[in-house]
Amino acid sequence: MINISQPIIEDEEINAVVEVLHSGMIAQGSKVAEFEKAFAKYCNTKYAVAVNNGTAAIHTALYALDIKPGDEVITVPFTFVATANPILMQGGKVVFCDISEKDYCIDPEQLESKITPKTKAILPVDLYGQIYNYEAIKQIADKHDLKIMEDAAQSIGAKRNSMRAGNFGEVASFSLYATKNISTGEGGVITTNDENLMKRCKLFRHHGQSEEKKYEYLELGYNYRMTDIAAAIGVEQLKKIDRFMKIRNTNATLYNKGLKEIDGIILPSVSSGNTHVYHQYTIRITPNARFSRNELIDYLKENDIGSGVYYPKPLHLHHHFSKMGYKKGDFPISEKVSQQVLSLPVHPSLSEDDIASVIDKIRTLARSK
Ligand SMILES: *Cc1c(COP(=O)(O)O)cnc(C)c1O
């Protein structure tokens, strides 16, 4: 079976966890501090704050930006639900803006029409592993005095003009969930270059406790701490990220070569200045293709090949958001693309033969029609 994703846990991770377990310090301690330092160094940001998952990272980052009840935050409907929910957790209002068909990220052309006097921040997503159109969005943000919070859950290591993900906003969030490009099982990280924002993140992750004085609580906070057990895995995963990234890129290049010139299939496009980390290698099966998306999914499954649809329904069409007044037709690109996307296995455990066999199956299906 070729799975759509697979975490890579090797002896280094296992030994590091055993060492922490023997140490007697298993909650947040020195390993978390070591992981944060290594993470910030990798992203080339001043600070990194580790938390227990990516959703908590987004919530913490929005708190740091002072998102309060009534504030509007603009994000995309074509993303995982965890991008939008933390806005609601802070009492804010989710305002959707459609994506661009080219990079599947927030469309700068449509952003300005969503801004109102209540808009406080923009929350773009680096979907599938490439950084959103930062310069265009930043220009609009500056013009309207808005903050940016980058959802980099899928883009660790990605670059835009030599800067790494984690730098494309006042604050950024990462996820270390099992399917992400590096993983601690569950985990999350916030990066920032702003000392005050870093301090607010640390306060929020630990019950709003003062940094100076233990058992002195300044604001509402949560228990969002990461354990040293998870951080020990993270430290080892970070050492391997360049190897993982290289294999994902090689796999993507093989797909690009093998799948071009199949009628009605759109391959991923990499925006100028970007390096893509292929958290997902996502193709589109348009109505011009000889087979439907479901036919391809079933055919791959019959041949023991997993695939995934990220995401089958844009957020605004789920009851949770449609009850706020959103309806079908509001975000046509997200709606169209959600019917067409299909992600193929691209993770670093796959051999070149595995990729060749996925390509072969897709070409065979196209020829048979
Ligand atoms: C994975 C993911 C998250 C949430 O991360 P968790 O660690 O699962 O809480 C948020 N946004 C995006 C785009 C993601 O892919």
XYZ file of C-alpha atoms and ligand atoms in Angstrom:
384
model
C 0.000 0.000 0.000
C 1.260 3.501 -0.862
C -0.152 5.800 1.825
C -1.007 9.456 1.300
C 1.141 10.375 4.300
C 3.503 8.702 6.724
C 5.514 10.160 9.606
C 9.186 9.181 9.744
C 10.214 8.180 13.263
C 13.700 6.682 13.490
C 16.102 5.583 16.252
C 17.139 9.178 16.997
C 13.588 10.207 17.885
C 12.991 7.047 19.928
C 16.255 7.398 21.853
C 15.613 11.084 22.534
C 12.181 10.284 23.987
C 13.582 7.479 26.168
C 16.203 9.876 27.485
C 13.541 12.411 28.468
C 11.434 9.692 30.103
C 14.436 8.620 32.191
C 15.253 12.205 33.138
C 12.165 12.678 35.302
C 11.389 16.023 33.591
C 8.559 15.112 31.231
C 6.403 18.272 31.082
C 7.571 21.619 29.649
C 11.224 22.041 30.533
C 14.679 22.327 29.013
C 13.874 20.240 25.898
C 11.092 22.640 24.949
C 13.518 25.553 25.341
C 16.088 23.720 23.196
C 13.469 22.975 20.546
C 12.285 26.595 20.464
C 15.832 27.813 19.976
C 16.468 25.359 17.140
C 13.112 26.160 15.517
C 13.721 29.916 15.560
C 17.197 29.360 14.138
C 15.816 27.204 11.322
C 13.128 29.744 10.387
C 15.543 32.618 10.892
C 13.143 34.375 13.263
C 14.100 35.986 16.561
C 11.682 33.900 18.626
C 9.745 30.645 18.609
C 7.177 29.591 21.215
C 6.167 25.908 21.322
C 2.617 24.834 22.161
C 0.663 21.572 22.180
C -0.865 21.736 18.677
C -1.219 23.923 15.606
C -4.709 25.121 16.489
C -3.433 26.332 19.864
C -0.599 28.073 17.985
C -3.107 30.023 15.871
C -5.233 30.852 18.917
C -2.170 32.032 20.823
C -0.938 34.126 17.891
C -4.343 35.817 17.528
C -4.367 36.576 21.248
C -0.887 38.057 20.893
C -2.219 40.342 18.135
C -4.949 41.418 20.561
C -7.901 40.060 18.581
C -10.925 40.789 20.755
C -14.702 40.299 20.574
C -16.115 42.127 17.563
C -12.832 42.319 15.666
C -12.925 41.069 12.093
C -10.180 38.794 10.796
C -9.996 38.049 7.073
C -9.039 34.528 6.025
C -9.742 32.024 3.242
C -12.561 29.462 3.053
C -10.307 26.963 1.257
C -8.313 25.675 4.242
C -8.509 23.371 7.246
C -11.129 24.392 9.808
C -8.392 25.051 12.388
C -7.409 28.220 10.509
C -10.757 29.883 11.209
C -11.914 28.484 14.563
C -9.364 30.352 16.714
C -10.809 33.642 15.398
C -14.117 32.573 16.972
C -12.354 31.429 20.146
C -11.211 35.025 20.593
C -14.766 36.264 19.976
C -13.804 37.656 16.584
C -15.719 37.528 13.324
C -14.531 35.307 10.466
C -14.575 37.248 7.178
C -13.759 35.090 4.167
C -11.885 36.184 1.053
C -11.626 33.871 -1.970
C -8.370 32.316 -3.159
C -6.415 32.722 -6.354
C -6.720 29.796 -8.743
C -2.983 29.798 -9.363
C -1.521 29.237 -5.908
C -4.691 28.351 -3.929
C -3.808 31.102 -1.449
C -5.632 34.344 -0.578
C -6.302 36.515 -3.642
C -4.933 40.054 -3.176
C -7.286 41.325 -5.906
C -10.292 40.505 -3.748
C -8.903 41.404 -0.344
C -9.523 45.134 -0.216
C -13.290 44.781 -0.740
C -13.496 42.699 2.467
C -11.929 45.366 4.677
C -14.237 47.318 7.016
C -13.548 49.685 9.939
C -13.722 46.606 12.187
C -11.027 44.649 10.353
C -8.059 44.016 12.608
C -5.953 41.359 10.905
C -5.432 39.187 7.831
C -4.806 35.461 8.212
C -3.372 34.033 4.962
C -2.566 30.321 4.636
C 0.525 28.931 2.864
C -1.602 26.197 1.348
C 0.009 22.884 0.316
C 3.470 24.245 1.170
C 4.092 27.485 -0.685
C 4.045 30.989 0.728
C 1.124 33.231 -0.199
C 1.476 36.399 -2.318
C 3.085 38.322 0.542
C 4.140 41.574 -1.118
C 0.673 42.281 -2.525
C -1.073 41.416 0.746
C 1.440 43.343 2.856
C 0.916 46.467 0.781
C -2.834 46.355 1.440
C -2.285 45.528 5.130
C 0.011 48.530 5.561
C -2.374 50.845 3.744
C -5.186 49.924 6.162
C -3.009 49.474 9.241
C -3.788 45.757 9.585
C -1.691 43.007 11.149
C -0.845 39.767 9.359
C -0.793 36.336 10.988
C 0.687 33.667 8.669
C -0.780 30.158 8.910
C 2.375 28.248 8.026
C 1.088 24.850 9.237
C 1.897 23.325 5.841
C 4.932 25.343 4.806
C 7.774 24.783 7.251
C 11.020 25.330 5.331
C 9.357 27.007 2.340
C 11.104 30.113 1.043
C 10.016 33.265 -0.708
C 12.906 35.339 -2.019
C 15.290 33.599 0.400
C 13.144 34.243 3.497
C 11.673 31.224 5.243
C 8.036 30.655 6.219
C 7.390 32.112 9.650
C 8.482 35.607 8.595
C 5.473 36.594 6.480
C 3.461 38.361 9.138
C 3.894 39.998 12.533
C 3.416 36.463 13.827
C 3.178 32.981 12.253
C 1.969 29.559 13.345
C 3.118 26.023 12.570
C 1.660 22.563 13.178
C 3.605 19.425 14.064
C 0.659 17.059 13.609
C 1.459 13.522 12.431
C 0.868 14.232 8.725
C 2.859 17.482 8.566
C 6.337 17.746 7.012
C 7.938 17.294 10.433
C 5.990 15.985 13.396
C 5.932 15.516 17.144
C 2.646 13.556 17.028
C 0.743 16.642 18.098
C 2.468 19.994 18.427
C 2.562 23.606 17.330
C 4.929 26.570 17.222
C 4.505 30.331 16.943
C 7.304 32.405 15.416
C 7.765 36.172 15.595
C 10.464 38.823 15.442
C 8.669 40.975 18.018
C 9.697 40.564 21.647
C 6.392 41.830 23.013
C 4.392 39.364 20.887
C 6.667 36.517 22.031
C 6.026 37.475 25.666
C 2.272 37.586 25.122
C 2.412 34.106 23.551
C 4.266 32.701 26.560
C 1.773 34.283 28.935
C -1.208 32.878 27.059
C 0.205 29.354 26.893
C 0.529 29.207 30.674
C -2.716 30.502 32.245
C -1.867 34.171 31.743
C 0.842 33.950 34.383
C 3.256 36.845 34.786
C 6.744 36.145 33.506
C 8.256 37.939 36.458
C 6.161 36.446 39.213
C 4.953 32.873 39.601
C 1.293 32.463 40.607
C 0.544 36.035 39.532
C -2.109 36.000 36.803
C -2.462 38.990 34.507
C -5.012 37.816 31.940
C -7.067 34.823 30.808
C -4.709 32.152 29.513
C -4.847 28.466 28.673
C -2.767 25.374 29.266
C -1.245 25.097 25.798
C 2.173 23.858 26.889
C 4.222 21.356 24.893
C 5.853 18.446 26.759
C 9.591 17.755 26.773
C 8.654 14.339 25.338
C 7.234 15.967 22.202
C 10.013 18.569 22.058
C 12.643 15.785 22.101
C 11.079 14.374 18.919
C 10.943 17.871 17.444
C 14.652 18.516 18.015
C 15.529 15.336 16.086
C 12.982 15.987 13.308
C 14.398 19.467 12.721
C 17.834 17.941 12.065
C 16.286 15.888 9.250
C 14.022 18.470 7.675
C 16.334 19.307 4.781
C 16.571 15.622 3.828
C 12.770 15.263 4.001
C 12.290 18.427 1.969
C 14.696 17.320 -0.741
C 12.916 14.002 -1.262
C 9.511 15.711 -1.412
C 10.908 18.018 -4.086
C 12.407 15.148 -6.072
C 9.071 13.311 -5.911
C 7.203 16.415 -7.076
C 9.598 16.853 -9.992
C 9.015 13.229 -11.024
C 5.252 13.820 -10.955
C 5.606 17.042 -12.943
C 7.475 15.164 -15.656
C 5.288 12.080 -15.652
C 1.889 13.778 -15.536
C 2.311 16.601 -18.000
C 0.333 16.395 -21.204
C -2.532 14.398 -19.716
C -5.733 16.022 -20.990
C -7.596 18.095 -18.418
C -5.102 17.680 -15.561
C -3.679 20.826 -13.955
C -0.354 20.414 -12.153
C 0.781 22.523 -9.173
C 2.251 25.899 -10.068
C 5.019 27.529 -8.095
C 4.813 31.313 -7.883
C 7.876 33.318 -8.849
C 10.278 33.769 -5.929
C 8.847 30.733 -4.112
C 10.324 27.373 -3.229
C 7.526 24.877 -2.569
C 7.906 22.251 0.180
C 5.093 20.046 -1.177
C 3.300 19.287 2.031
C 0.785 18.159 -0.577
C 1.359 17.492 -4.260
C -2.061 18.512 -5.513
C -3.337 18.124 -9.056
C -6.705 19.158 -10.457
C -8.983 16.988 -12.512
C -10.990 19.420 -14.625
C -14.138 18.637 -16.658
C -11.840 18.321 -19.726
C -10.150 15.228 -18.288
C -11.084 11.791 -19.626
C -11.951 10.591 -16.131
C -13.621 12.146 -13.097
C -11.907 12.742 -9.778
C -13.894 9.946 -8.160
C -12.976 7.512 -10.933
C -9.308 8.312 -10.363
C -9.594 7.984 -6.568
C -11.274 4.581 -6.947
C -8.807 3.378 -9.569
C -5.836 4.338 -7.397
C -7.446 2.650 -4.395
C -7.958 -0.572 -6.366
C -4.232 -0.437 -7.017
C -3.341 0.105 -3.332
C -2.532 3.797 -3.755
C -3.903 6.314 -1.286
C -4.857 9.868 -2.257
C -6.591 12.743 -0.489
C -8.990 15.604 -1.155
C -7.897 18.730 0.722
C -10.496 20.096 1.061
C -13.752 18.589 -0.236
C -15.969 21.487 0.902
C -14.919 25.090 1.536
C -15.527 26.276 5.087
C -18.312 28.745 4.223
C -20.566 25.885 3.064
C -20.393 24.040 6.396
C -23.281 24.681 8.800
C -20.832 26.042 11.376
C -20.062 29.004 9.046
C -23.090 29.140 6.721
C -25.226 29.982 9.750
C -23.266 33.252 9.870
C -24.822 34.184 6.530
C -22.483 32.621 3.966
C -23.990 30.708 1.046
C -23.182 28.825 -2.138
C -21.809 31.121 -4.822
C -20.057 33.462 -2.379
C -16.538 32.154 -3.154
C -16.628 30.614 -6.641
C -12.936 29.738 -6.948
C -12.858 27.875 -3.619
C -16.083 26.101 -4.576
C -14.814 25.077 -8.021
C -11.379 23.994 -6.871
C -12.750 21.912 -3.977
C -14.531 19.778 -6.599
C -11.333 19.243 -8.598
C -8.309 18.894 -6.301
C -6.618 15.596 -5.574
C -3.423 15.167 -3.559
C -1.073 12.324 -4.482
C 1.415 10.616 -2.137
C 4.624 12.710 -2.076
C 6.068 11.991 1.392
C 9.769 11.167 1.885
C 9.289 7.448 2.593
C 8.337 6.843 -1.035
C 10.859 5.448 -3.505
C 11.223 6.614 -7.093
C 9.588 3.314 -8.071
C 6.559 4.158 -5.939
C 6.154 7.507 -7.679
C 6.672 5.857 -11.086
C 3.928 3.384 -10.304
C 1.459 6.146 -9.298
C 2.262 7.969 -12.560
C 1.878 4.755 -14.536
C -1.565 4.089 -13.050
C -2.821 7.586 -13.852
C -1.544 7.378 -17.435
C -3.065 3.935 -17.849
C -6.459 5.194 -16.705
C -6.253 8.157 -19.098
C -5.325 5.876 -22.031
C -8.146 3.437 -21.270
C -10.804 6.129 -21.706
C -2.765 21.153 10.291
C -3.270 22.517 10.084
C -3.684 23.335 11.158
C -3.883 22.857 12.569
O -2.915 22.162 13.159
P -3.207 21.064 14.299
O -1.827 20.781 14.779
O -3.867 19.894 13.642
O -4.050 21.684 15.343
C -4.035 24.646 10.880
N -4.023 25.138 9.634
C -3.660 24.382 8.578
C -3.665 24.989 7.221
C -3.302 23.045 8.770
O -2.964 22.300 7.697
